[in-house]
XYZ file of C-alpha atoms in Angstrom:
436
model
C 12.956 9.510 -22.903
C 14.354 13.247 -21.928
C 11.277 14.743 -23.658
C 8.805 12.906 -21.618
C 10.903 13.540 -18.432
C 11.016 17.168 -19.145
C 7.283 17.406 -19.497
C 6.443 15.494 -16.455
C 8.863 17.813 -14.382
C 7.577 21.259 -13.819
C 9.382 24.124 -12.423
C 9.898 27.947 -12.815
C 12.764 30.264 -12.489
C 12.532 33.813 -11.043
C 15.157 36.558 -12.020
C 15.416 39.933 -10.437
C 17.223 42.538 -12.673
C 21.076 42.649 -11.626
C 21.283 46.040 -9.825
C 18.717 45.179 -7.498
C 19.209 41.550 -6.839
C 21.194 41.926 -3.557
C 18.308 43.666 -2.097
C 15.624 41.234 -2.601
C 15.189 37.571 -1.876
C 13.100 35.089 -3.606
C 11.263 31.935 -2.362
C 9.286 29.562 -4.599
C 6.979 26.833 -3.190
C 5.085 24.696 -5.798
C 1.929 23.211 -4.830
C 1.898 19.691 -6.781
C -1.500 18.262 -8.261
C -1.576 15.713 -5.249
C -1.703 18.470 -2.960
C 2.158 18.095 -1.460
C 4.475 21.062 -1.459
C 7.730 19.920 -3.341
C 11.002 20.825 -1.373
C 12.988 21.021 -4.619
C 10.952 24.126 -6.207
C 9.442 21.571 -8.755
C 6.900 18.722 -9.329
C 7.562 15.710 -10.728
C 5.226 12.956 -12.292
C 2.664 15.583 -13.801
C 0.183 14.156 -15.900
C -1.401 16.185 -18.859
C -4.525 18.480 -18.107
C -3.215 18.761 -14.580
C -2.413 22.350 -12.756
C 0.428 23.116 -10.685
C 0.247 26.191 -8.503
C 3.488 28.105 -7.719
C 3.595 30.496 -4.461
C 6.470 33.063 -5.269
C 7.290 35.406 -2.811
C 9.515 38.189 -3.107
C 10.887 40.018 -0.135
C 13.101 42.992 0.439
C 16.238 43.097 2.310
C 17.192 46.639 2.242
C 16.177 49.948 0.474
C 18.259 51.592 -2.001
C 21.253 53.907 -0.848
C 19.300 57.167 -1.433
C 16.298 55.771 0.580
C 14.007 56.482 -2.278
C 11.314 54.030 -3.602
C 12.020 52.327 -6.710
C 10.240 49.859 -9.165
C 11.795 46.505 -9.970
C 11.310 44.275 -12.673
C 11.059 40.569 -11.919
C 10.642 37.997 -14.717
C 8.987 34.404 -14.161
C 9.519 31.600 -16.685
C 8.540 28.001 -16.478
C 11.614 25.843 -17.396
C 11.609 24.265 -20.606
C 8.912 26.552 -22.035
C 9.414 29.601 -24.174
C 7.124 31.739 -22.034
C 7.555 34.365 -19.445
C 5.758 36.559 -17.035
C 7.237 40.170 -15.978
C 6.081 41.397 -12.457
C 6.670 44.830 -11.644
C 7.249 45.368 -8.010
C 7.128 49.020 -6.181
C 9.095 48.928 -3.112
C 8.272 51.347 -0.533
C 10.926 52.371 1.893
C 9.391 55.413 3.769
C 6.339 55.623 6.100
C 4.045 58.418 4.992
C 3.480 59.418 8.734
C 5.724 61.653 10.910
C 7.193 61.060 14.327
C 5.037 60.998 17.122
C 6.281 64.048 18.892
C 4.658 66.364 16.063
C 1.130 64.732 16.519
C -1.294 67.264 18.476
C -3.251 64.197 20.096
C -0.664 61.885 21.883
C -3.582 59.165 22.082
C -3.969 58.963 18.461
C -1.905 56.590 16.162
C 1.358 57.966 15.343
C 0.637 57.510 11.828
C -2.110 60.250 11.939
C -1.378 63.439 10.015
C -0.922 66.376 12.150
C -3.505 69.233 12.266
C -0.767 71.956 12.042
C 1.902 71.899 9.413
C 4.998 72.300 10.865
C 6.878 75.583 10.159
C 10.381 75.910 8.938
C 11.813 75.975 12.345
C 9.443 73.138 13.349
C 10.371 70.914 10.297
C 11.012 67.279 11.636
C 14.651 65.828 11.412
C 14.893 63.083 8.707
C 17.010 61.147 10.997
C 14.157 60.804 13.769
C 11.826 59.903 10.861
C 14.041 57.269 9.599
C 14.186 55.962 13.156
C 10.605 56.020 13.387
C 10.103 54.060 10.398
C 12.709 51.517 11.534
C 10.936 51.035 14.786
C 7.571 50.542 12.879
C 9.007 47.942 10.673
C 10.031 45.886 13.688
C 6.242 45.609 14.756
C 5.678 43.816 11.385
C 8.263 41.135 12.090
C 7.812 38.002 13.823
C 9.874 36.868 16.638
C 13.250 35.656 15.134
C 12.499 36.903 11.760
C 14.362 39.519 9.896
C 11.602 39.874 7.055
C 8.691 42.079 7.262
C 5.297 40.448 7.146
C 6.882 36.899 6.530
C 7.857 38.273 2.995
C 4.072 38.080 1.667
C 2.958 41.685 2.759
C 4.104 45.221 3.211
C 4.720 47.021 6.543
C 2.443 50.125 6.719
C 3.173 52.270 9.674
C 3.955 49.222 11.861
C 1.209 47.039 10.486
C 1.218 44.352 7.797
C -0.911 44.677 4.861
C -0.818 41.092 3.518
C -0.651 40.248 -0.301
C -3.655 39.029 -2.295
C -3.354 35.975 -4.388
C -5.500 33.620 -6.466
C -4.240 30.664 -4.773
C -6.172 31.697 -1.427
C -6.146 34.105 1.507
C -3.067 35.418 3.294
C -3.790 36.574 6.897
C -2.184 36.947 10.359
C -0.499 39.605 12.348
C 2.511 39.024 10.266
C 1.045 37.660 7.034
C 2.194 34.146 8.130
C -1.150 32.179 7.940
C -2.712 31.086 4.772
C -5.211 28.674 3.398
C -3.335 27.110 0.461
C 0.359 26.339 1.033
C -0.056 23.235 3.738
C -0.680 19.599 3.005
C -4.193 18.508 2.002
C -6.161 15.615 3.521
C -9.390 14.205 2.578
C -9.544 17.336 0.105
C -9.112 19.615 2.999
C -6.353 21.847 4.137
C -4.665 20.236 7.297
C -7.419 17.766 7.193
C -9.790 20.555 8.553
C -8.035 20.052 12.152
C -5.672 22.939 11.916
C -4.476 25.991 10.497
C -1.709 26.775 8.037
C 0.959 28.800 9.475
C 4.225 29.591 7.398
C 3.761 26.560 5.280
C 3.177 24.095 8.334
C -0.074 22.770 9.773
C -0.545 23.941 13.380
C -2.922 21.165 14.534
C -5.572 21.156 17.236
C -5.007 19.652 20.671
C -6.114 16.064 19.813
C -4.263 15.767 16.310
C -0.701 15.959 14.951
C 1.179 15.000 11.761
C 2.069 17.050 8.734
C -1.669 17.186 7.774
C -3.268 16.614 11.184
C -4.252 13.441 10.191
C -2.775 11.446 13.334
C -4.902 11.280 16.500
C -2.857 11.915 19.838
C -4.907 9.361 21.505
C -4.001 5.778 21.386
C -7.679 4.491 21.923
C -8.060 3.296 18.415
C -4.888 0.794 19.198
C -6.423 -0.641 22.184
C -7.263 -4.182 21.716
C -9.881 -6.437 23.355
C -7.468 -7.451 26.180
C -6.565 -3.794 27.103
C -3.180 -3.909 25.750
C -1.823 -1.785 23.080
C -1.787 -3.487 19.913
C -2.214 -6.835 21.766
C 1.293 -6.124 23.407
C 3.018 -6.917 19.788
C 3.399 -3.447 18.263
C 3.394 0.435 18.571
C 0.761 2.771 17.938
C 1.503 5.223 15.035
C -0.651 7.585 13.635
C -3.990 5.851 15.181
C -2.979 2.353 13.801
C -0.909 -0.384 14.943
C 2.425 -1.301 13.422
C 3.606 -4.639 14.642
C 6.943 -5.294 15.730
C 7.130 -8.839 14.123
C 6.620 -8.868 10.418
C 4.662 -12.210 11.120
C 1.777 -10.518 12.977
C -1.062 -8.835 11.040
C -4.499 -7.479 11.656
C -5.768 -4.166 13.011
C -4.315 -5.062 16.532
C -1.562 -7.315 15.691
C -3.790 -10.341 16.713
C -3.341 -12.547 13.633
C -0.150 -14.623 13.093
C -0.598 -17.447 10.698
C 2.868 -18.184 10.339
C 3.584 -18.066 14.098
C 2.322 -21.849 14.652
C 6.001 -22.722 13.511
C 6.907 -21.300 16.885
C 5.132 -23.866 18.912
C 8.050 -26.330 17.886
C 10.646 -24.159 19.875
C 8.593 -25.109 23.012
C 8.264 -28.854 22.270
C 11.332 -29.519 24.607
C 10.041 -27.795 27.462
C 6.592 -29.582 27.356
C 8.237 -32.855 26.932
C 10.332 -32.081 29.972
C 7.182 -31.307 32.116
C 5.536 -34.457 30.658
C 8.393 -36.618 31.846
C 8.034 -35.229 35.406
C 4.355 -35.937 35.499
C 3.128 -32.356 35.013
C 3.707 -31.984 38.848
C 4.281 -28.605 40.232
C 6.661 -29.996 42.714
C 8.777 -31.437 39.846
C 8.573 -28.137 37.683
C 11.740 -27.040 39.002
C 13.869 -29.666 36.968
C 12.951 -28.108 33.694
C 14.106 -24.539 34.731
C 17.177 -25.103 32.309
C 15.050 -26.304 29.507
C 12.260 -23.747 29.802
C 12.957 -20.032 30.003
C 9.201 -19.147 30.305
C 6.507 -19.052 32.973
C 4.873 -22.635 32.967
C 1.380 -23.201 34.391
C -0.857 -26.252 34.260
C -4.424 -26.291 33.355
C -7.145 -28.667 32.774
C -8.536 -27.222 29.635
C -6.667 -24.614 27.515
C -9.261 -24.274 24.822
C -11.200 -22.154 26.683
C -8.536 -19.459 26.783
C -8.562 -19.004 22.851
C -7.979 -15.217 23.158
C -6.163 -13.121 20.668
C -2.892 -12.918 22.632
C -2.637 -16.646 22.821
C -1.036 -18.931 20.427
C -2.653 -22.307 20.236
C -0.103 -25.236 19.942
C -0.090 -29.160 20.127
C 2.572 -31.652 21.294
C 2.588 -35.482 20.498
C 4.377 -37.480 22.950
C 5.849 -40.714 22.529
C 2.695 -42.830 23.710
C 0.773 -40.960 20.796
C -1.038 -38.651 23.074
C -1.721 -34.938 22.049
C -1.027 -32.551 24.504
C -2.655 -28.934 23.993
C -0.757 -25.770 25.223
C -0.709 -22.193 24.707
C 2.098 -19.758 24.439
C 1.824 -15.846 24.849
C 4.328 -12.891 25.110
C 3.002 -9.974 27.500
C 5.231 -7.040 28.573
C 8.295 -9.122 27.163
C 7.577 -12.198 29.501
C 6.731 -15.448 27.722
C 4.262 -17.567 29.422
C 3.047 -21.387 28.721
C 0.009 -23.284 29.765
C -0.090 -26.851 29.252
C -3.171 -28.873 29.601
C -3.264 -31.680 31.851
C -5.893 -33.714 29.948
C -4.340 -35.729 26.966
C -6.027 -36.607 23.650
C -5.006 -40.243 23.285
C -6.013 -42.864 20.660
C -5.945 -46.813 21.350
C -3.291 -48.172 18.794
C -5.428 -51.633 18.517
C -8.544 -49.748 17.521
C -6.396 -47.904 14.573
C -5.295 -51.423 13.334
C -8.638 -52.830 13.361
C -10.181 -49.829 11.566
C -7.438 -50.211 8.802
C -8.067 -53.717 8.308
C -11.682 -53.252 8.146
C -11.415 -50.572 5.393
C -9.066 -52.659 3.291
C -11.435 -55.705 3.400
C -14.465 -53.469 2.414
C -12.611 -52.168 -0.558
C -11.744 -55.645 -1.703
C -15.141 -56.797 -1.227
C -16.526 -53.840 -3.366
C -14.008 -54.668 -6.052
C -15.122 -58.329 -6.531
C -18.740 -57.386 -6.801
C -18.057 -55.014 -9.409
C -16.207 -57.667 -11.479
C -18.933 -60.295 -10.868
C -21.615 -57.635 -12.106
C -19.679 -56.811 -15.121
C -19.180 -60.447 -16.412
C -22.884 -61.149 -15.934
C -23.725 -58.219 -18.106
C -21.459 -59.231 -20.723
C -22.566 -62.748 -20.904
C -26.297 -61.679 -21.377
C -25.268 -59.405 -24.249
C -23.918 -62.213 -26.239
C -26.852 -64.906 -25.785
C -29.814 -65.145 -27.976
C -33.367 -65.114 -26.635
C -33.698 -69.043 -26.597
C -30.148 -69.068 -24.981
C -28.126 -69.835 -27.951
C -25.000 -68.045 -28.442
C -24.964 -65.436 -31.324
C -22.246 -65.364 -34.022
C -22.984 -62.179 -35.515
C -25.501 -63.425 -38.189
C -23.316 -66.014 -39.686
C -23.932 -69.944 -39.393
C -21.304 -72.337 -38.822
C -20.663 -74.662 -41.664
C -18.760 -77.350 -40.132
C -15.285 -76.293 -41.733
C -12.397 -75.289 -39.766
C -12.535 -71.669 -39.045
C -8.655 -71.626 -39.362
C -9.132 -72.393 -43.095
C -8.042 -69.366 -45.434
C -9.038 -69.869 -49.036
C -6.383 -69.496 -51.677
C -6.760 -66.753 -54.546
C -5.761 -67.314 -58.272
C -4.797 -64.649 -60.558
C -5.927 -64.438 -64.393
C -4.796 -62.150 -67.176
C -7.133 -60.837 -69.599
C -5.932 -59.341 -72.630
C -8.006 -57.008 -74.918
C -7.227 -56.059 -78.457
C -8.417 -53.984 -81.056
C -8.014 -54.179 -84.608
C -5.414 -51.285 -85.572
C -2.906 -50.879 -88.354
C 0.180 -53.372 -88.088
C 2.391 -50.592 -87.200
C 0.282 -49.504 -84.429
C -1.287 -52.447 -82.232
C -3.220 -51.723 -79.086
C -3.286 -54.000 -76.056
C -4.444 -53.657 -72.531
C -3.702 -56.275 -69.831
C -5.859 -56.597 -66.520
C -5.188 -58.897 -63.829
C -8.234 -60.041 -62.091
C -7.819 -62.051 -58.714
C -9.862 -65.218 -58.562
C -11.620 -66.049 -55.107
C -13.479 -69.283 -54.124
C -17.232 -68.562 -53.476
C -18.649 -69.358 -49.980
C -20.699 -72.458 -49.316
C -23.901 -70.435 -49.448
C -23.248 -69.853 -53.181
C -22.050 -73.173 -54.261
C -24.651 -75.528 -55.270
């Protein structure tokens, strides 16, 4: 929605009256709620009840043609709001002190007032005064800058007097240092590890980064094996950044998906097994293996972070363990010379035993269930129960037939309106206990 987007973006516009706009320059540095300084002079994603600070710096490029001081009106307005703030600026184009050659005491500052007022004949030349003012302004500019006092102060007789603002303190020989316009980290300006100079953090010797949050030392990236990020990544801002996205962990030591790489070494392991794991015959596998291969009795004792544990099953159903690792770009492979083999006849016997035991258990369950059902249908004297009815000696398949009889009820009514009601009653034979 355009309205919501307008409300979430906060920006200001600064305008100087037309006749003086060419002699002034304006710089706007918004300090967003998250502590960052926006580059496009506006903050986005601002939520309600959040405050945005704008550091507005106005500097003067040149004085008026007549060399006199002047008052300039500057209007500051937030974009999208019907509000404005008028700031009146008083420019000072002359230094109040006179040239050095008219001071009685040369050891004093050139801005000290002379004790003797110059006479008509000794009145200083205004051109010399202007040259002195120009020279004193150069003392208020940093190297390579053409703006007095970094645009955040006024030059008073060769010395910067920094502006005052509610955002913080501006200080320095050229008003280039402050305590509010640099990035924050942990609630502290420049993370408490540097100073803010011209909107950028100048960090201490052991720290670097935009907010001085990155240590220069790589000690925090040293893994237990002494390698930087286990040899699988780079140390960036005191943390390991793994080169392979499959690696993870503080030192790139974990790689759950790397087990699939074991399959790429199976041909190499099979070649060495076919030659009896002999150092003399290892040269025949140079075309198959592009890594350094070594033989060990037991590789399980070298379960370090930098080694990947793998297994290969040979044609005779023996399992060979091997390890792979990459150090300094060189792949190493260690193959165990002690296979783990299992007798096939033993497997068959185990399988048959399990099957026989399963069948036996099934038969026992069936027998017990049948015995319980038989007990339930026998009376205490051993005779079978028929649910409370005695046998009559007739065929149980005999089904008695039913007869229907119609009963008609009449009531004496006038002949023109007789009343009859017919009911059909089925007739069923009685059972033997009821027949005498």
